[in-house]
């Protein structure tokens, strides 16, 4: 961690093949969705300073990579705040990649530690990008009012979401049956 590679927003290449294991091993208790099964894994460390306070996605999605495990630390190499061993699978990524949504604070340093499931090693990519907001569409209310919103907010306020890329200006709430 003391010699962490400086990461940037976007894709950051790495290879753990010739790295050495860091101590102590990460704690599985902060993991979302899965355990790390770290097994004294060889690991690589990145450091990154958030330039804004917003939600970022940190992942190791790379169709040509190995079964990764990801751990995030805040402000030091010992303050573990999150980890993930297996994210929801997608066709664009390897079979077992890691992904964490991170609410950042501007000016805060985050450390990303990447190892492999059961000590697996190889090359891959650390991706850092802002998490896009949910898609918007028309939100129709029983009193026949409409606002353009995203589905989670619409449902939370008692509306019916008309679908992505629908708009109140298109009068989609006037005839909900289509």
XYZ file of N, CA and C in Angstrom:
534
model
N 0.829 -1.201 0.000
C 0.000 0.000 0.000
C 0.868 1.258 0.000
N 1.996 1.224 0.673
C 2.863 2.409 0.739
C 3.358 2.846 -0.639
N 3.370 1.926 -1.589
C 3.804 2.236 -2.949
C 2.667 2.042 -3.933
N 1.450 2.434 -3.528
C 0.270 2.252 -4.364
C 0.408 3.021 -5.679
N -0.118 2.424 -6.722
C -0.132 3.042 -8.048
C -1.224 4.112 -8.045
N -0.938 5.260 -8.617
C -1.935 6.335 -8.701
C -2.971 5.944 -9.760
N -4.235 5.891 -9.358
C -5.318 5.557 -10.276
C -5.977 6.828 -10.789
N -6.595 6.726 -11.951
C -7.345 7.836 -12.523
C -8.751 7.351 -12.864
N -9.677 8.293 -13.036
C -11.013 7.921 -13.484
C -10.864 7.303 -14.863
N -11.518 6.166 -15.071
C -11.400 5.431 -16.319
C -10.781 4.073 -16.059
N -10.095 3.531 -17.059
C -9.501 2.200 -16.983
C -8.043 2.278 -16.532
N -7.690 1.428 -15.556
C -6.332 1.344 -15.008
C -5.886 -0.115 -15.076
N -4.875 -0.409 -15.891
C -4.404 -1.790 -16.057
C -3.576 -2.241 -14.870
N -3.612 -3.563 -14.596
C -2.784 -4.133 -13.532
C -2.453 -5.586 -13.862
N -1.480 -6.121 -13.149
C -1.127 -7.532 -13.244
C -0.609 -7.978 -11.880
N -1.249 -8.967 -11.289
C -0.849 -9.452 -9.966
C 0.087 -10.651 -10.028
N 0.406 -11.112 -11.205
C 1.187 -12.342 -11.371
C 2.481 -12.332 -10.567
N 3.217 -11.224 -10.591
C 4.511 -11.168 -9.920
C 4.493 -10.319 -8.648
N 3.301 -10.027 -8.167
C 3.168 -9.265 -6.915
C 3.364 -10.198 -5.723
N 3.415 -9.633 -4.530
C 3.504 -10.428 -3.303
C 2.257 -10.144 -2.453
N 1.880 -11.068 -1.576
C 0.711 -10.837 -0.718
C 0.998 -9.777 0.345
N 0.026 -8.905 0.587
C 0.119 -7.904 1.652
C -0.532 -8.463 2.906
N -0.093 -7.965 4.028
C -0.683 -8.366 5.313
C -1.195 -7.129 6.032
N -2.228 -7.215 6.801
C -3.051 -8.401 7.036
C -4.020 -8.633 5.887
N -4.597 -9.837 5.858
C -5.604 -10.124 4.855
C -6.840 -9.268 5.121
N -7.608 -8.952 4.077
C -8.825 -8.156 4.275
C -9.870 -8.904 5.096
N -10.784 -8.143 5.670
C -11.862 -8.676 6.491
C -13.124 -8.829 5.643
N -13.674 -10.046 5.594
C -14.883 -10.313 4.799
C -16.130 -9.612 5.318
N -16.110 -9.096 6.541
C -17.321 -8.536 7.142
C -17.871 -7.323 6.405
N -17.053 -6.580 5.669
C -17.554 -5.414 4.950
C -17.925 -5.748 3.502
N -17.934 -7.021 3.143
C -18.208 -7.410 1.761
C -19.691 -7.361 1.429
N -19.976 -6.903 0.223
C -21.339 -6.936 -0.287
C -21.471 -8.129 -1.223
N -22.509 -8.883 -1.044
C -22.917 -9.974 -1.932
C -22.057 -11.236 -1.892
N -20.843 -11.198 -1.392
C -20.018 -12.399 -1.442
C -18.821 -12.286 -0.513
N -18.150 -13.396 -0.310
C -16.896 -13.419 0.443
C -15.729 -13.295 -0.522
N -14.596 -12.893 0.010
C -13.409 -12.718 -0.819
C -12.677 -14.023 -1.097
N -12.664 -14.935 -0.112
C -11.831 -16.144 -0.215
C -10.414 -15.763 -0.640
N -9.811 -14.825 0.123
C -8.534 -14.200 -0.230
C -7.395 -15.198 -0.323
N -7.251 -16.095 0.661
C -6.248 -17.172 0.643
C -4.830 -16.681 0.370
N -4.404 -15.631 1.115
C -3.045 -15.099 0.978
C -2.728 -14.682 -0.462
N -3.698 -14.086 -1.106
C -3.589 -13.700 -2.510
C -2.496 -12.656 -2.752
N -1.814 -12.807 -3.870
C -0.927 -11.742 -4.342
C -1.842 -10.578 -4.697
N -1.426 -9.345 -4.357
C -2.330 -8.228 -4.596
C -1.603 -7.002 -5.127
N -2.384 -6.095 -5.705
C -1.899 -4.818 -6.201
C -2.739 -3.734 -5.532
N -2.097 -2.606 -5.229
C -2.763 -1.473 -4.574
C -2.772 -0.263 -5.492
N -3.903 0.437 -5.512
C -4.042 1.713 -6.203
C -4.475 2.754 -5.181
N -4.076 4.010 -5.374
C -4.615 5.103 -4.569
C -5.278 6.087 -5.517
N -6.338 6.710 -5.028
C -7.112 7.639 -5.847
C -7.723 8.694 -4.941
N -7.620 9.952 -5.335
C -8.222 11.047 -4.582
C -9.467 11.501 -5.332
N -10.604 11.434 -4.660
C -11.865 11.844 -5.282
C -11.859 13.349 -5.524
N -12.179 13.752 -6.740
C -12.209 15.178 -7.068
C -13.576 15.803 -6.797
N -14.575 14.953 -6.517
C -15.914 15.460 -6.224
C -16.628 14.495 -5.279
N -17.651 14.998 -4.641
C -18.472 14.170 -3.748
C -19.655 13.659 -4.552
N -19.562 12.415 -4.993
C -20.641 11.789 -5.742
C -20.464 10.280 -5.718
N -21.392 9.566 -6.322
C -21.304 8.113 -6.328
C -20.480 7.644 -7.524
N -19.508 6.790 -7.221
C -18.669 6.177 -8.251
C -18.865 4.670 -8.198
N -18.662 4.028 -9.328
C -18.587 2.572 -9.372
C -17.127 2.216 -9.575
N -16.645 1.315 -8.725
C -15.281 0.811 -8.812
C -15.418 -0.662 -9.154
N -14.855 -1.104 -10.276
C -14.999 -2.522 -10.624
C -13.769 -3.052 -11.347
N -13.757 -4.364 -11.536
C -12.651 -5.044 -12.232
C -13.176 -5.755 -13.475
N -14.205 -5.199 -14.091
C -14.801 -5.782 -15.294
C -13.800 -5.739 -16.453
N -13.442 -6.917 -16.938
C -12.503 -7.055 -18.057
C -12.667 -8.475 -18.576
N -13.289 -8.644 -19.725
C -13.630 -9.964 -20.268
C -12.425 -10.911 -20.328
N -11.208 -10.354 -20.403
C -9.996 -11.175 -20.502
C -9.284 -11.365 -19.171
N -9.932 -11.011 -18.057
C -9.285 -11.058 -16.753
C -9.631 -12.341 -15.991
N -9.176 -12.399 -14.754
C -9.356 -13.568 -13.886
C -10.395 -13.276 -12.802
N -10.629 -14.220 -11.908
C -11.592 -14.096 -10.817
C -11.016 -13.189 -9.732
N -11.403 -11.920 -9.746
C -10.820 -10.914 -8.867
C -11.604 -10.736 -7.570
N -10.928 -10.176 -6.586
C -11.531 -9.718 -5.338
C -11.043 -8.289 -5.122
N -11.955 -7.408 -4.664
C -11.667 -5.989 -4.536
C -11.976 -5.518 -3.118
N -11.045 -4.745 -2.540
C -11.212 -4.184 -1.198
C -10.938 -2.682 -1.287
N -11.762 -1.879 -0.592
C -11.580 -0.425 -0.586
C -11.288 0.037 0.833
N -10.279 0.906 0.943
C -9.876 1.515 2.210
C -10.023 3.029 2.059
N -10.294 3.731 3.167
C -10.457 5.172 3.134
C -9.415 5.850 4.010
N -8.667 6.784 3.424
C -7.671 7.626 4.099
C -6.454 6.896 4.654
N -6.452 5.594 4.715
C -5.276 4.843 5.172
C -5.369 3.421 4.631
N -4.280 2.712 4.759
C -4.224 1.335 4.267
C -4.838 0.343 5.246
N -5.355 0.830 6.368
C -5.924 -0.071 7.370
C -7.403 0.185 7.646
N -7.972 1.249 7.083
C -9.376 1.581 7.327
C -10.257 1.007 6.214
N -10.491 -0.312 6.286
C -11.282 -0.998 5.265
C -12.747 -0.586 5.381
N -13.340 -0.148 4.232
C -14.738 0.294 4.257
C -15.662 -0.552 3.390
N -15.116 -1.325 2.442
C -15.970 -2.133 1.558
C -15.138 -3.211 0.881
N -15.814 -4.279 0.461
C -15.162 -5.312 -0.341
C -16.206 -6.080 -1.133
N -15.751 -6.740 -2.189
C -16.635 -7.550 -3.021
C -15.805 -8.615 -3.727
N -16.328 -9.825 -3.748
C -15.660 -10.915 -4.433
C -16.329 -11.310 -5.730
N -17.634 -11.140 -5.817
C -18.376 -11.497 -7.034
C -19.540 -10.543 -7.229
N -19.525 -9.812 -8.329
C -20.626 -8.924 -8.682
C -21.596 -9.681 -9.580
N -22.732 -9.077 -9.829
C -23.704 -9.684 -10.738
C -23.069 -9.838 -12.109
N -23.193 -11.011 -12.671
C -22.526 -11.318 -13.933
C -23.145 -10.543 -15.093
N -22.310 -10.163 -16.016
C -22.727 -9.495 -17.243
C -21.861 -10.011 -18.384
N -22.383 -9.999 -19.590
C -21.655 -10.559 -20.735
C -20.379 -9.795 -21.061
N -20.293 -8.517 -20.656
C -19.123 -7.710 -20.989
C -17.941 -7.985 -20.074
N -18.162 -8.731 -18.975
C -17.119 -8.940 -17.973
C -16.741 -10.415 -17.882
N -15.620 -10.678 -17.209
C -15.244 -12.053 -16.946
C -16.297 -12.699 -16.037
N -16.279 -14.010 -15.925
C -17.277 -14.736 -15.142
C -17.409 -14.274 -13.710
N -16.321 -13.940 -13.052
C -16.345 -13.489 -11.668
C -15.485 -12.246 -11.530
N -16.149 -11.107 -11.494
C -15.447 -9.840 -11.312
C -15.983 -9.180 -10.046
N -15.389 -8.078 -9.662
C -15.785 -7.374 -8.436
C -16.302 -5.991 -8.784
N -17.304 -5.525 -8.013
C -17.863 -4.200 -8.243
C -18.401 -3.635 -6.930
N -18.089 -2.357 -6.680
C -18.552 -1.678 -5.469
C -19.014 -0.275 -5.849
N -20.200 0.122 -5.372
C -20.668 1.501 -5.492
C -20.137 2.253 -4.278
N -19.510 3.392 -4.522
C -18.844 4.129 -3.467
C -19.290 5.585 -3.462
N -19.898 6.031 -2.359
C -20.215 7.446 -2.182
C -18.953 8.139 -1.707
N -18.385 8.986 -2.546
C -17.090 9.606 -2.241
C -17.256 10.988 -1.623
N -16.202 11.410 -0.960
C -16.099 12.759 -0.432
C -14.928 13.435 -1.134
N -15.168 14.599 -1.689
C -14.135 15.343 -2.404
C -12.883 15.508 -1.542
N -11.715 15.233 -2.123
C -10.444 15.386 -1.430
C -10.024 14.188 -0.601
N -10.879 13.191 -0.484
C -10.571 11.989 0.303
C -9.760 11.019 -0.534
N -8.761 10.395 0.090
C -7.960 9.380 -0.595
C -8.568 8.009 -0.342
N -8.750 7.258 -1.417
C -9.250 5.888 -1.350
C -8.172 4.961 -1.881
N -8.026 3.821 -1.232
C -7.071 2.798 -1.654
C -7.852 1.593 -2.132
N -7.508 1.100 -3.318
C -8.153 -0.068 -3.899
C -7.145 -1.209 -3.918
N -7.492 -2.304 -3.275
C -6.626 -3.486 -3.180
C -7.274 -4.596 -3.996
N -6.547 -5.114 -4.977
C -7.084 -6.148 -5.861
C -6.262 -7.412 -5.714
N -6.966 -8.490 -5.428
C -6.355 -9.816 -5.360
C -7.223 -10.780 -6.145
N -7.037 -12.057 -5.871
C -7.807 -13.059 -6.594
C -8.473 -14.053 -5.667
N -9.597 -14.580 -6.108
C -10.314 -15.602 -5.361
C -9.405 -16.821 -5.193
N -9.283 -17.268 -3.951
C -8.430 -18.422 -3.630
C -6.998 -18.251 -4.133
N -6.504 -17.010 -4.134
C -5.118 -16.755 -4.526
C -4.880 -16.673 -6.018
N -5.941 -16.662 -6.825
C -5.806 -16.578 -8.282
C -5.050 -15.299 -8.659
N -4.290 -15.321 -9.747
C -3.518 -14.166 -10.208
C -3.725 -13.942 -11.695
N -3.305 -12.785 -12.165
C -3.374 -12.492 -13.589
C -3.433 -11.006 -13.851
N -3.736 -10.659 -15.093
C -3.846 -9.253 -15.473
C -5.316 -8.865 -15.546
N -5.553 -7.557 -15.457
C -6.926 -7.087 -15.509
C -6.990 -5.576 -15.558
N -8.173 -5.054 -15.262
C -8.427 -3.621 -15.328
C -9.235 -3.174 -14.119
N -8.768 -2.121 -13.467
C -9.529 -1.445 -12.425
C -10.239 -0.277 -13.103
N -11.573 -0.280 -13.037
C -12.370 0.772 -13.659
C -12.965 1.671 -12.589
N -12.855 2.981 -12.795
C -13.422 3.969 -11.879
C -14.279 4.905 -12.725
N -15.575 4.974 -12.427
C -16.449 5.852 -13.197
C -17.637 6.299 -12.351
N -18.184 7.459 -12.689
C -19.345 7.938 -11.956
C -20.525 7.048 -12.282
N -21.305 6.761 -11.263
C -22.464 5.902 -11.434
C -23.577 6.725 -12.073
N -24.086 6.265 -13.228
C -25.139 7.051 -13.869
C -26.438 6.984 -13.057
N -27.199 8.072 -13.079
C -28.484 8.034 -12.384
C -29.449 7.105 -13.115
N -30.484 6.641 -12.437
C -31.466 5.785 -13.124
C -32.066 6.529 -14.317
N -32.435 5.790 -15.367
C -33.042 6.430 -16.543
C -34.343 7.136 -16.154
N -34.626 8.221 -16.858
C -35.833 8.980 -16.561
C -36.957 8.635 -17.514
N -38.158 8.960 -17.064
C -39.371 8.779 -17.854
C -40.509 9.486 -17.148
N -41.699 9.381 -17.713
C -42.873 10.032 -17.144
C -43.363 9.274 -15.919
N -43.751 10.025 -14.905
C -44.326 9.469 -13.681
C -45.756 9.996 -13.575
N -46.717 9.076 -13.674
C -48.129 9.446 -13.689
C -48.745 9.224 -12.305
N -49.547 10.211 -11.866
C -50.188 10.128 -10.557
C -51.700 9.990 -10.708
N -52.372 9.411 -9.704
C -53.826 9.209 -9.775
C -54.620 10.504 -9.992
N -54.085 11.651 -9.547
C -54.803 12.917 -9.738
C -54.565 13.504 -11.133
N -54.015 12.685 -12.029
C -53.764 13.008 -13.433
C -52.638 14.021 -13.648
N -51.799 14.224 -12.613
C -50.606 15.041 -12.797
C -49.465 14.143 -13.257
N -48.432 14.761 -13.771
C -47.292 14.017 -14.306
C -46.024 14.816 -14.051
N -44.946 14.120 -13.708
C -43.621 14.729 -13.642
C -42.631 13.784 -14.306
N -41.607 14.343 -14.911
C -40.532 13.517 -15.455
C -39.612 13.161 -14.300
N -39.366 11.867 -14.101
C -38.639 11.387 -12.925
C -37.965 10.070 -13.276
N -37.293 9.482 -12.283
C -36.767 8.131 -12.473
C -37.714 7.149 -11.768
N -37.627 5.893 -12.128
C -38.577 4.902 -11.610
C -38.562 4.762 -10.091
N -37.382 4.653 -9.438
C -37.417 4.501 -7.973
C -38.109 5.666 -7.265
N -37.829 6.913 -7.711
C -38.462 8.072 -7.080
C -39.958 8.099 -7.364
N -40.347 7.784 -8.590
C -41.749 7.781 -8.980
C -42.555 6.826 -8.095
N -42.081 5.595 -7.978
C -42.776 4.585 -7.175
C -42.808 4.997 -5.704
N -41.705 5.562 -5.215
C -41.634 5.984 -3.813
C -42.674 7.054 -3.489
N -43.032 7.876 -4.475
C -44.004 8.939 -4.240
C -45.416 8.552 -4.678
N -45.640 7.261 -4.949
C -46.992 6.781 -5.247
C -47.420 6.913 -6.687
N -46.490 7.132 -7.584
C -46.827 7.255 -9.000
C -46.660 5.946 -9.741
N -47.029 5.984 -11.008
C -46.837 4.845 -11.906
C -45.842 5.270 -12.975
N -44.727 4.548 -13.077
C -43.676 4.884 -14.030
C -44.110 4.427 -15.415
N -44.146 5.345 -16.376
C -44.624 5.042 -17.730
C -43.557 4.391 -18.608
N -42.322 4.351 -18.152
C -41.261 3.711 -18.922
C -40.138 4.673 -19.252
N -38.959 4.089 -19.517
C -37.804 4.903 -19.877
C -38.079 5.687 -21.153
N -37.537 6.894 -21.200
C -37.619 7.771 -22.371
C -39.050 8.142 -22.742
N -39.974 8.074 -21.770
C -41.310 8.624 -21.969
C -41.306 9.987 -21.291
N -42.121 10.895 -21.772
C -42.117 12.232 -21.209
C -43.539 12.727 -21.016
N -43.726 13.517 -19.964
C -45.043 14.095 -19.688
C -45.538 14.902 -20.876
N -44.621 15.605 -21.558
C -45.000 16.438 -22.707
C -45.589 15.614 -23.854
N -45.384 14.291 -23.835
C -45.950 13.412 -24.857
C -47.337 12.906 -24.469
N -47.857 13.425 -23.335
C -49.184 13.044 -22.839
C -49.324 11.537 -22.615
N -48.284 10.891 -22.141
C -48.317 9.443 -21.933
C -49.227 9.064 -20.758
N -49.529 9.987 -19.881
C -50.392 9.679 -18.735
C -51.873 9.824 -19.073
N -52.194 10.449 -20.218
C -53.596 10.635 -20.602
C -54.270 9.326 -20.947
N -53.510 8.382 -21.498
C -54.079 7.098 -21.905
C -53.174 5.993 -21.442
N -53.240 5.626 -20.137
C -52.296 4.658 -19.587
C -52.386 3.269 -20.219
N -53.475 2.948 -20.887
C -53.597 1.634 -21.517
C -52.873 1.588 -22.863
N -52.434 2.718 -23.360
C -51.694 2.773 -24.612
C -52.593 3.091 -25.713
